[in-house]
PDB file of C-alpha atoms in Angstrom:
ATOM      1  CA  MET R   1     -27.409  20.403  35.514  1.00  0.00           C
ATOM      2  CA  LEU R   2     -28.079  18.383  32.372  1.00  0.00           C
ATOM      3  CA  THR R   3     -31.479  17.443  31.293  1.00  0.00           C
ATOM      4  CA  GLU R   4     -33.339  14.761  29.159  1.00  0.00           C
ATOM      5  CA  GLU R   5     -33.264  18.011  26.432  1.00  0.00           C
ATOM      6  CA  HIS R   6     -29.616  17.975  26.706  1.00  0.00           C
ATOM      7  CA  PHE R   7     -29.508  14.095  26.350  1.00  0.00           C
ATOM      8  CA  ASP R   8     -31.582  14.206  23.375  1.00  0.00           C
ATOM      9  CA  LEU R   9     -28.813  16.785  21.741  1.00  0.00           C
ATOM     10  CA  PHE R  10     -26.464  14.127  21.746  1.00  0.00           C
ATOM     11  CA  ARG R  11     -28.923  12.027  19.938  1.00  0.00           C
ATOM     12  CA  LYS R  12     -29.553  14.711  17.601  1.00  0.00           C
ATOM     13  CA  PHE R  13     -26.185  15.599  16.831  1.00  0.00           C
ATOM     14  CA  ARG R  14     -25.349  11.758  16.336  1.00  0.00           C
ATOM     15  CA  ILE R  15     -22.867  11.407  19.398  1.00  0.00           C
ATOM     16  CA  ARG R  16     -25.304   8.945  21.098  1.00  0.00           C
ATOM     17  CA  ALA R  17     -22.346   6.881  22.375  1.00  0.00           C
ATOM     18  CA  MET R  18     -20.893   9.829  23.844  1.00  0.00           C
ATOM     19  CA  GLY R  19     -24.208  10.831  25.664  1.00  0.00           C
ATOM     20  CA  ASP R  20     -24.838   7.416  26.728  1.00  0.00           C
ATOM     21  CA  LYS R  21     -21.089   7.149  28.379  1.00  0.00           C
ATOM     22  CA  LEU R  22     -21.721  10.799  30.068  1.00  0.00           C
ATOM     23  CA  ARG R  23     -25.336   9.723  31.867  1.00  0.00           C
ATOM     24  CA  GLU R  24     -23.204   6.287  33.037  1.00  0.00           C
ATOM     25  CA  MET R  25     -20.490   8.860  34.572  1.00  0.00           C
ATOM     26  CA  ILE R  26     -22.955  10.911  36.144  1.00  0.00           C
ATOM     27  CA  ASP R  27     -24.837   7.841  37.600  1.00  0.00           C
ATOM     28  CA  ASP R  28     -21.271   6.043  38.551  1.00  0.00           C
ATOM     29  CA  PRO R  29     -19.564   7.601  41.864  1.00  0.00           C
ATOM     30  CA  ALA R  30     -16.614   5.752  40.414  1.00  0.00           C
ATOM     31  CA  TYR R  31     -16.202   8.430  38.135  1.00  0.00           C
ATOM     32  CA  ASP R  32     -16.191  11.484  40.480  1.00  0.00           C
ATOM     33  CA  ASP R  33     -12.254  11.372  41.189  1.00  0.00           C
ATOM     34  CA  MET R  34     -11.531  11.399  37.478  1.00  0.00           C
ATOM     35  CA  THR R  35     -10.532  15.069  36.130  1.00  0.00           C
ATOM     36  CA  PHE R  36     -12.136  16.737  33.528  1.00  0.00           C
ATOM     37  CA  GLU R  37      -9.388  15.810  30.941  1.00  0.00           C
ATOM     38  CA  ASP R  38      -9.680  12.113  31.837  1.00  0.00           C
ATOM     39  CA  LYS R  39     -13.430  12.130  31.546  1.00  0.00           C
ATOM     40  CA  MET R  40     -13.563  13.824  28.251  1.00  0.00           C
ATOM     41  CA  ALA R  41     -10.830  11.429  26.796  1.00  0.00           C
ATOM     42  CA  GLU R  42     -12.969   8.494  28.161  1.00  0.00           C
ATOM     43  CA  LEU R  43     -16.012  10.211  25.979  1.00  0.00           C
ATOM     44  CA  LEU R  44     -14.406  10.538  23.080  1.00  0.00           C
ATOM     45  CA  GLU R  45     -12.572   7.198  22.879  1.00  0.00           C
ATOM     46  CA  THR R  46     -16.260   6.053  23.383  1.00  0.00           C
ATOM     47  CA  GLU R  47     -17.658   7.905  20.909  1.00  0.00           C
ATOM     48  CA  ALA R  48     -14.705   6.682  18.329  1.00  0.00           C
ATOM     49  CA  SER R  49     -14.965   2.904  19.196  1.00  0.00           C
ATOM     50  CA  ALA R  50     -19.033   3.504  18.535  1.00  0.00           C
ATOM     51  CA  ARG R  51     -18.398   5.128  15.182  1.00  0.00           C
ATOM     52  CA  ARG R  52     -15.806   2.322  14.106  1.00  0.00           C
ATOM     53  CA  GLU R  53     -18.107  -0.493  14.883  1.00  0.00           C
ATOM     54  CA  ARG R  54     -20.897   1.121  13.117  1.00  0.00           C
ATOM     55  CA  LYS R  55     -18.492   1.313  10.259  1.00  0.00           C
ATOM     56  CA  ILE R  56     -17.456  -2.045  10.305  1.00  0.00           C
ATOM     57  CA  ALA R  57     -20.734  -3.385  10.555  1.00  0.00           C
ATOM     58  CA  LYS R  58     -21.897  -1.494   7.314  1.00  0.00           C
ATOM     59  CA  LEU R  59     -18.543  -2.777   5.571  1.00  0.00           C
ATOM     60  CA  ASN R  60     -19.793  -6.067   6.823  1.00  0.00           C
ATOM     61  CA  ARG R  61     -23.091  -5.644   5.017  1.00  0.00           C
ATOM     62  CA  GLU R  62     -22.043  -4.162   1.976  1.00  0.00           C
ATOM     63  CA  ALA R  63     -19.585  -6.836   1.175  1.00  0.00           C
ATOM     64  CA  GLY R  64     -22.412  -9.389   0.569  1.00  0.00           C
ATOM     65  CA  PHE R  65     -20.983 -12.174   2.286  1.00  0.00           C
ATOM     66  CA  LYS R  66     -23.044 -15.565   2.273  1.00  0.00           C
ATOM     67  CA  LEU R  67     -21.694 -15.991   6.007  1.00  0.00           C
ATOM     68  CA  PRO R  68     -21.511 -12.740   7.508  1.00  0.00           C
ATOM     69  CA  ALA R  69     -20.603 -14.068  10.910  1.00  0.00           C
ATOM     70  CA  ALA R  70     -17.353 -15.898   9.488  1.00  0.00           C
ATOM     71  CA  CYS R  71     -14.376 -15.041  11.466  1.00  0.00           C
ATOM     72  CA  VAL R  72     -10.564 -16.215  11.637  1.00  0.00           C
ATOM     73  CA  GLU R  73     -11.577 -16.661  15.661  1.00  0.00           C
ATOM     74  CA  ASP R  74     -13.408 -19.572  14.661  1.00  0.00           C
ATOM     75  CA  ILE R  75     -11.703 -21.422  12.212  1.00  0.00           C
ATOM     76  CA  VAL R  76     -10.678 -24.793  13.146  1.00  0.00           C
ATOM     77  CA  TYR R  77      -7.046 -25.918  12.731  1.00  0.00           C
ATOM     78  CA  LEU R  78      -7.447 -30.146  12.451  1.00  0.00           C
ATOM     79  CA  PRO R  79      -3.760 -31.683  12.295  1.00  0.00           C
ATOM     80  CA  ASP R  80      -4.601 -32.824   8.452  1.00  0.00           C
ATOM     81  CA  ARG R  81      -5.891 -29.535   7.359  1.00  0.00           C
ATOM     82  CA  LYS R  82      -2.066 -28.114   6.830  1.00  0.00           C
ATOM     83  CA  LEU R  83      -3.446 -24.824   7.749  1.00  0.00           C
ATOM     84  CA  SER R  84      -1.274 -22.886   9.787  1.00  0.00           C
ATOM     85  CA  ARG R  85      -2.905 -20.502  12.787  1.00  0.00           C
ATOM     86  CA  ASP R  86       0.114 -18.291  11.903  1.00  0.00           C
ATOM     87  CA  ARG R  87      -0.057 -17.867   8.421  1.00  0.00           C
ATOM     88  CA  VAL R  88      -3.945 -17.011   8.530  1.00  0.00           C
ATOM     89  CA  ALA R  89      -3.019 -14.609  11.423  1.00  0.00           C
ATOM     90  CA  ARG R  90      -0.755 -12.991   9.318  1.00  0.00           C
ATOM     91  CA  TYR R  91      -3.409 -12.877   6.422  1.00  0.00           C
ATOM     92  CA  ALA R  92      -6.116 -11.863   8.709  1.00  0.00           C
ATOM     93  CA  SER R  93      -4.158  -8.892   9.662  1.00  0.00           C
ATOM     94  CA  CYS R  94      -4.459  -7.592   6.182  1.00  0.00           C
ATOM     95  CA  LYS R  95      -0.970  -6.249   4.928  1.00  0.00           C
ATOM     96  CA  TRP R  96      -1.494  -7.940   1.855  1.00  0.00           C
ATOM     97  CA  VAL R  97      -4.740  -6.242   1.212  1.00  0.00           C
ATOM     98  CA  GLU R  98      -2.912  -2.853   1.779  1.00  0.00           C
ATOM     99  CA  ASP R  99       0.163  -4.070  -0.562  1.00  0.00           C
ATOM    100  CA  ASN R 100      -2.466  -4.927  -3.120  1.00  0.00           C
ATOM    101  CA  GLU R 101      -1.626  -8.640  -3.690  1.00  0.00           C
ATOM    102  CA  VAL R 102      -3.626 -11.242  -4.679  1.00  0.00           C
ATOM    103  CA  LEU R 103      -4.143 -14.281  -2.737  1.00  0.00           C
ATOM    104  CA  VAL R 104      -5.296 -17.718  -4.237  1.00  0.00           C
ATOM    105  CA  ILE R 105      -6.943 -20.335  -1.843  1.00  0.00           C
ATOM    106  CA  ILE R 106      -7.149 -23.593  -3.153  1.00  0.00           C
ATOM    107  CA  SER R 107      -9.111 -26.804  -1.991  1.00  0.00           C
ATOM    108  CA  LYS R 108     -11.733 -29.548  -2.490  1.00  0.00           C
ATOM    109  CA  THR R 109     -15.120 -28.950  -2.166  1.00  0.00           C
ATOM    110  CA  GLY R 110     -15.800 -28.886   1.278  1.00  0.00           C
ATOM    111  CA  CYS R 111     -12.389 -28.081   2.983  1.00  0.00           C
ATOM    112  CA  GLY R 112     -13.635 -24.635   4.143  1.00  0.00           C
ATOM    113  CA  LYS R 113     -12.328 -22.416   1.459  1.00  0.00           C
ATOM    114  CA  SER R 114     -15.450 -20.420   1.130  1.00  0.00           C
ATOM    115  CA  TYR R 115     -15.780 -19.956   4.816  1.00  0.00           C
ATOM    116  CA  LEU R 116     -11.926 -18.874   4.824  1.00  0.00           C
ATOM    117  CA  CYS R 117     -12.050 -16.090   2.203  1.00  0.00           C
ATOM    118  CA  GLN R 118     -15.346 -14.874   4.054  1.00  0.00           C
ATOM    119  CA  ALA R 119     -13.091 -14.655   7.527  1.00  0.00           C
ATOM    120  CA  LEU R 120     -10.548 -12.859   5.660  1.00  0.00           C
ATOM    121  CA  GLY R 121     -13.081 -10.460   4.316  1.00  0.00           C
ATOM    122  CA  ASN R 122     -14.313 -10.044   7.502  1.00  0.00           C
ATOM    123  CA  SER R 123     -10.850  -9.057   9.002  1.00  0.00           C
ATOM    124  CA  ALA R 124     -10.575  -6.515   5.877  1.00  0.00           C
ATOM    125  CA  CYS R 125     -13.753  -4.960   7.084  1.00  0.00           C
ATOM    126  CA  ARG R 126     -12.322  -4.645  10.852  1.00  0.00           C
ATOM    127  CA  ASN R 127      -9.379  -2.776   9.068  1.00  0.00           C
ATOM    128  CA  LEU R 128     -12.029  -0.518   7.501  1.00  0.00           C
ATOM    129  CA  HIS R 129     -11.043  -1.621   3.787  1.00  0.00           C
ATOM    130  CA  GLY R 130     -14.269  -1.627   1.570  1.00  0.00           C
ATOM    131  CA  VAL R 131     -14.838  -5.579   0.269  1.00  0.00           C
ATOM    132  CA  THR R 132     -17.101  -7.121  -2.188  1.00  0.00           C
ATOM    133  CA  TYR R 133     -17.808 -10.938  -1.987  1.00  0.00           C
ATOM    134  CA  THR R 134     -19.099 -12.860  -5.001  1.00  0.00           C
ATOM    135  CA  ARG R 135     -19.349 -16.242  -6.232  1.00  0.00           C
ATOM    136  CA  MET R 136     -17.882 -15.824 -10.202  1.00  0.00           C
ATOM    137  CA  ALA R 137     -20.853 -17.419 -11.503  1.00  0.00           C
ATOM    138  CA  ASP R 138     -23.253 -14.876  -9.771  1.00  0.00           C
ATOM    139  CA  MET R 139     -21.024 -12.154 -10.906  1.00  0.00           C
ATOM    140  CA  PHE R 140     -21.184 -12.827 -14.008  1.00  0.00           C
ATOM    141  CA  ALA R 141     -24.813 -13.309 -14.221  1.00  0.00           C
ATOM    142  CA  GLU R 142     -25.355  -9.976 -12.576  1.00  0.00           C
ATOM    143  CA  LEU R 143     -23.137  -8.110 -15.272  1.00  0.00           C
ATOM    144  CA  SER R 144     -25.419  -9.827 -17.703  1.00  0.00           C
ATOM    145  CA  ARG R 145     -28.297  -8.685 -16.689  1.00  0.00           C
ATOM    146  CA  ALA R 146     -27.218  -5.021 -15.914  1.00  0.00           C
ATOM    147  CA  ARG R 147     -25.787  -5.063 -19.471  1.00  0.00           C
ATOM    148  CA  ALA R 148     -28.837  -5.899 -21.139  1.00  0.00           C
ATOM    149  CA  HIS R 149     -30.804  -3.160 -19.254  1.00  0.00           C
ATOM    150  CA  ALA R 150     -28.659  -0.510 -20.707  1.00  0.00           C
ATOM    151  CA  ASP R 151     -29.277   1.806 -17.931  1.00  0.00           C
ATOM    152  CA  GLY R 152     -25.728   2.342 -16.972  1.00  0.00           C
ATOM    153  CA  SER R 153     -26.000  -0.110 -13.796  1.00  0.00           C
ATOM    154  CA  TYR R 154     -23.476  -2.140 -16.104  1.00  0.00           C
ATOM    155  CA  PHE R 155     -20.832   0.417 -15.730  1.00  0.00           C
ATOM    156  CA  GLU R 156     -21.655   0.913 -12.064  1.00  0.00           C
ATOM    157  CA  LYS R 157     -21.297  -2.807 -11.317  1.00  0.00           C
ATOM    158  CA  MET R 158     -17.878  -2.672 -13.098  1.00  0.00           C
ATOM    159  CA  ASP R 159     -16.622   0.082 -11.616  1.00  0.00           C
ATOM    160  CA  ARG R 160     -17.246  -1.336  -8.266  1.00  0.00           C
ATOM    161  CA  LEU R 161     -15.366  -4.593  -8.943  1.00  0.00           C
ATOM    162  CA  LYS R 162     -12.564  -2.633 -10.439  1.00  0.00           C
ATOM    163  CA  THR R 163     -12.082  -0.265  -7.750  1.00  0.00           C
ATOM    164  CA  ILE R 164     -13.128  -2.022  -4.527  1.00  0.00           C
ATOM    165  CA  LYS R 165     -10.348  -2.104  -2.007  1.00  0.00           C
ATOM    166  CA  LEU R 166     -10.758  -6.035  -1.615  1.00  0.00           C
ATOM    167  CA  LEU R 167     -12.485  -8.141  -4.282  1.00  0.00           C
ATOM    168  CA  ILE R 168     -13.646 -11.697  -3.521  1.00  0.00           C
ATOM    169  CA  ILE R 169     -14.257 -14.319  -5.902  1.00  0.00           C
ATOM    170  CA  ASP R 170     -15.423 -17.613  -4.838  1.00  0.00           C
ATOM    171  CA  ASP R 171     -15.756 -20.639  -7.082  1.00  0.00           C
ATOM    172  CA  PHE R 172     -13.217 -19.354  -9.520  1.00  0.00           C
ATOM    173  CA  MET R 173     -13.657 -21.156 -12.945  1.00  0.00           C
ATOM    174  CA  THR R 174     -15.755 -23.968 -11.914  1.00  0.00           C
ATOM    175  CA  THR R 175     -17.630 -24.198 -14.986  1.00  0.00           C
ATOM    176  CA  PRO R 176     -16.360 -22.665 -18.330  1.00  0.00           C
ATOM    177  CA  ILE R 177     -16.833 -19.031 -18.827  1.00  0.00           C
ATOM    178  CA  SER R 178     -18.120 -17.097 -22.441  1.00  0.00           C
ATOM    179  CA  THR R 179     -16.055 -15.087 -24.572  1.00  0.00           C
ATOM    180  CA  GLN R 180     -17.908 -11.902 -23.070  1.00  0.00           C
ATOM    181  CA  ASP R 181     -17.262 -13.173 -19.571  1.00  0.00           C
ATOM    182  CA  ALA R 182     -13.740 -13.573 -19.974  1.00  0.00           C
ATOM    183  CA  VAL R 183     -13.429  -9.978 -21.536  1.00  0.00           C
ATOM    184  CA  ASP R 184     -14.945  -8.664 -18.233  1.00  0.00           C
ATOM    185  CA  LEU R 185     -12.918 -10.754 -15.927  1.00  0.00           C
ATOM    186  CA  PHE R 186      -9.850  -9.493 -18.325  1.00  0.00           C
ATOM    187  CA  GLU R 187     -10.644  -5.829 -17.677  1.00  0.00           C
ATOM    188  CA  ILE R 188     -11.716  -6.237 -14.070  1.00  0.00           C
ATOM    189  CA  MET R 189      -7.997  -7.880 -13.596  1.00  0.00           C
ATOM    190  CA  GLU R 190      -6.438  -5.572 -15.645  1.00  0.00           C
ATOM    191  CA  ALA R 191      -7.681  -2.725 -13.734  1.00  0.00           C
ATOM    192  CA  ARG R 192      -7.196  -4.142 -10.529  1.00  0.00           C
ATOM    193  CA  GLU R 193      -3.428  -5.265 -10.962  1.00  0.00           C
ATOM    194  CA  GLY R 194      -0.862  -3.226  -8.561  1.00  0.00           C
ATOM    195  CA  LYS R 195      -3.734  -0.975  -7.408  1.00  0.00           C
ATOM    196  CA  GLN R 196      -6.510  -3.012  -5.337  1.00  0.00           C
ATOM    197  CA  ALA R 197      -6.225  -6.577  -3.805  1.00  0.00           C
ATOM    198  CA  THR R 198      -7.927  -9.660  -4.699  1.00  0.00           C
ATOM    199  CA  LEU R 199      -9.190 -13.066  -3.354  1.00  0.00           C
ATOM    200  CA  ILE R 200      -9.452 -15.771  -5.373  1.00  0.00           C
ATOM    201  CA  ALA R 201     -11.187 -19.270  -4.232  1.00  0.00           C
ATOM    202  CA  SER R 202     -11.084 -22.416  -6.474  1.00  0.00           C
ATOM    203  CA  GLN R 203     -11.720 -26.222  -6.668  1.00  0.00           C
ATOM    204  CA  LEU R 204      -9.001 -25.929  -9.560  1.00  0.00           C
ATOM    205  CA  GLU R 205      -5.065 -25.426  -9.631  1.00  0.00           C
ATOM    206  CA  PRO R 206      -4.398 -22.525 -12.167  1.00  0.00           C
ATOM    207  CA  GLU R 207      -3.170 -24.721 -14.915  1.00  0.00           C
ATOM    208  CA  GLU R 208      -6.455 -26.162 -15.216  1.00  0.00           C
ATOM    209  CA  TRP R 209      -8.358 -22.494 -15.200  1.00  0.00           C
ATOM    210  CA  TYR R 210      -7.154 -22.573 -19.071  1.00  0.00           C
ATOM    211  CA  LEU R 211      -9.406 -25.151 -19.884  1.00  0.00           C
ATOM    212  CA  ARG R 212     -12.423 -22.904 -18.839  1.00  0.00           C
ATOM    213  CA  ILE R 213     -11.401 -19.901 -21.044  1.00  0.00           C
ATOM    214  CA  GLU R 214     -12.245 -20.102 -24.612  1.00  0.00           C
ATOM    215  CA  GLY R 215      -9.088 -18.251 -26.627  1.00  0.00           C
ATOM    216  CA  GLU R 216      -5.668 -18.967 -25.661  1.00  0.00           C
ATOM    217  CA  LEU R 217      -4.703 -15.125 -25.926  1.00  0.00           C
ATOM    218  CA  MET R 218      -7.496 -14.471 -23.496  1.00  0.00           C
ATOM    219  CA  ALA R 219      -6.467 -16.896 -21.194  1.00  0.00           C
ATOM    220  CA  ASP R 220      -2.951 -15.786 -20.866  1.00  0.00           C
ATOM    221  CA  SER R 221      -3.824 -12.347 -20.674  1.00  0.00           C
ATOM    222  CA  ILE R 222      -6.190 -13.060 -17.717  1.00  0.00           C
ATOM    223  CA  LEU R 223      -4.003 -15.602 -15.923  1.00  0.00           C
ATOM    224  CA  ASN R 224      -1.051 -13.787 -16.051  1.00  0.00           C
ATOM    225  CA  ARG R 225      -2.461 -11.139 -14.288  1.00  0.00           C
ATOM    226  CA  ILE R 226      -3.587 -13.530 -11.515  1.00  0.00           C
ATOM    227  CA  ALA R 227      -1.165 -16.456 -11.447  1.00  0.00           C
ATOM    228  CA  THR R 228       2.151 -15.243 -11.809  1.00  0.00           C
ATOM    229  CA  ALA R 229       2.268 -12.688  -8.846  1.00  0.00           C
ATOM    230  CA  SER R 230      -0.122 -14.493  -6.059  1.00  0.00           C
ATOM    231  CA  ARG R 231       0.065 -15.801  -2.736  1.00  0.00           C
ATOM    232  CA  TYR R 232      -1.044 -19.487  -2.732  1.00  0.00           C
ATOM    233  CA  LEU R 233      -2.568 -21.008   0.426  1.00  0.00           C
ATOM    234  CA  ASP R 234      -3.602 -24.891  -0.209  1.00  0.00           C
ATOM    235  CA  ILE R 235      -6.376 -26.332   2.031  1.00  0.00           C
ATOM    236  CA  GLU R 236      -6.182 -30.210   2.376  1.00  0.00           C
ATOM    237  CA  GLY R 237      -7.472 -32.249   4.838  1.00  0.00           C
ATOM    238  CA  PRO R 238     -11.529 -33.656   5.649  1.00  0.00           C
ATOM    239  CA  ASN R 239     -14.545 -32.624   4.255  1.00  0.00           C
ATOM    240  CA  MET R 240     -15.708 -29.787   7.024  1.00  0.00           C
ATOM    241  CA  ARG R 241     -19.342 -30.094   6.419  1.00  0.00           C
ATOM    242  CA  GLU R 242     -19.119 -33.317   7.376  1.00  0.00           C
ATOM    243  CA  TYR R 243     -17.065 -32.516  10.292  1.00  0.00           C
ATOM    244  CA  PHE R 244     -19.376 -30.190  11.653  1.00  0.00           C
ATOM    245  CA  ALA R 245     -22.405 -32.234  10.800  1.00  0.00           C
ATOM    246  CA  LYS R 246     -20.900 -35.203  13.190  1.00  0.00           C
ATOM    247  CA  GLN R 247     -19.970 -32.490  15.943  1.00  0.00           C
ATOM    248  CA  LYS R 248     -23.572 -31.681  15.972  1.00  0.00           C
ATOM    249  CA  GLU R 249     -24.577 -35.025  15.663  1.00  0.00           C
ATOM    250  CA  ASN R 250     -22.353 -35.615  18.920  1.00  0.00           C
ATOM    251  CA  LYS R 251     -23.813 -32.759  20.970  1.00  0.00           C
ATOM    252  CA  GLU R 252     -27.651 -33.927  20.346  1.00  0.00           C
TER     253      GLU R 252
END
């Protein structure tokens, strides 16, 4: 007969979900007619599912989302947004991530590009891909601080930006960038090209990005690695912040 000491071993061996399921089976007569093999299969599936959920939660925390709860299931498909449910579902399947492609989302302020890119990042986490979400200005600020410390953290941050499976850069080229920032961006995109997936969200069209980068040669070097081989998703329609504010007012 199993005792509490036995169930404590499940926790000690880090298979708590399996132990909890076994306790449930013992207490529920509906499991009495199951074969030993069927019971073991259900126990293993329960533990595997719990481990997967913990892994997904960890990936979501490490991604650094501003909206960690953003998900494709909650996206609103208004007619004038010109946002296809089928297309979003294809991107959420993450084949483009597995194929190491670049996805560019372009929309005006308030149209929901930040939510969408984080929702797709959440989908990547669900598919067990490592994700880093950052605004471009924040990324460069962190790299600048790390470079000033001269403790090796700059290279650690650059390595993560170069090698993470999906890098999401929000507010891309919203403001002009310095020569050093341009060099960092070039190194990141050069390292990722064809090896990892990148998602860029911007208010500006690619031809306007040139105006934010000092030096024509550097601008060409960076943007050729982004603009020429990317998938593009343009979002139009109403300001979603105003839409949800009105929805909230109507409920109140």
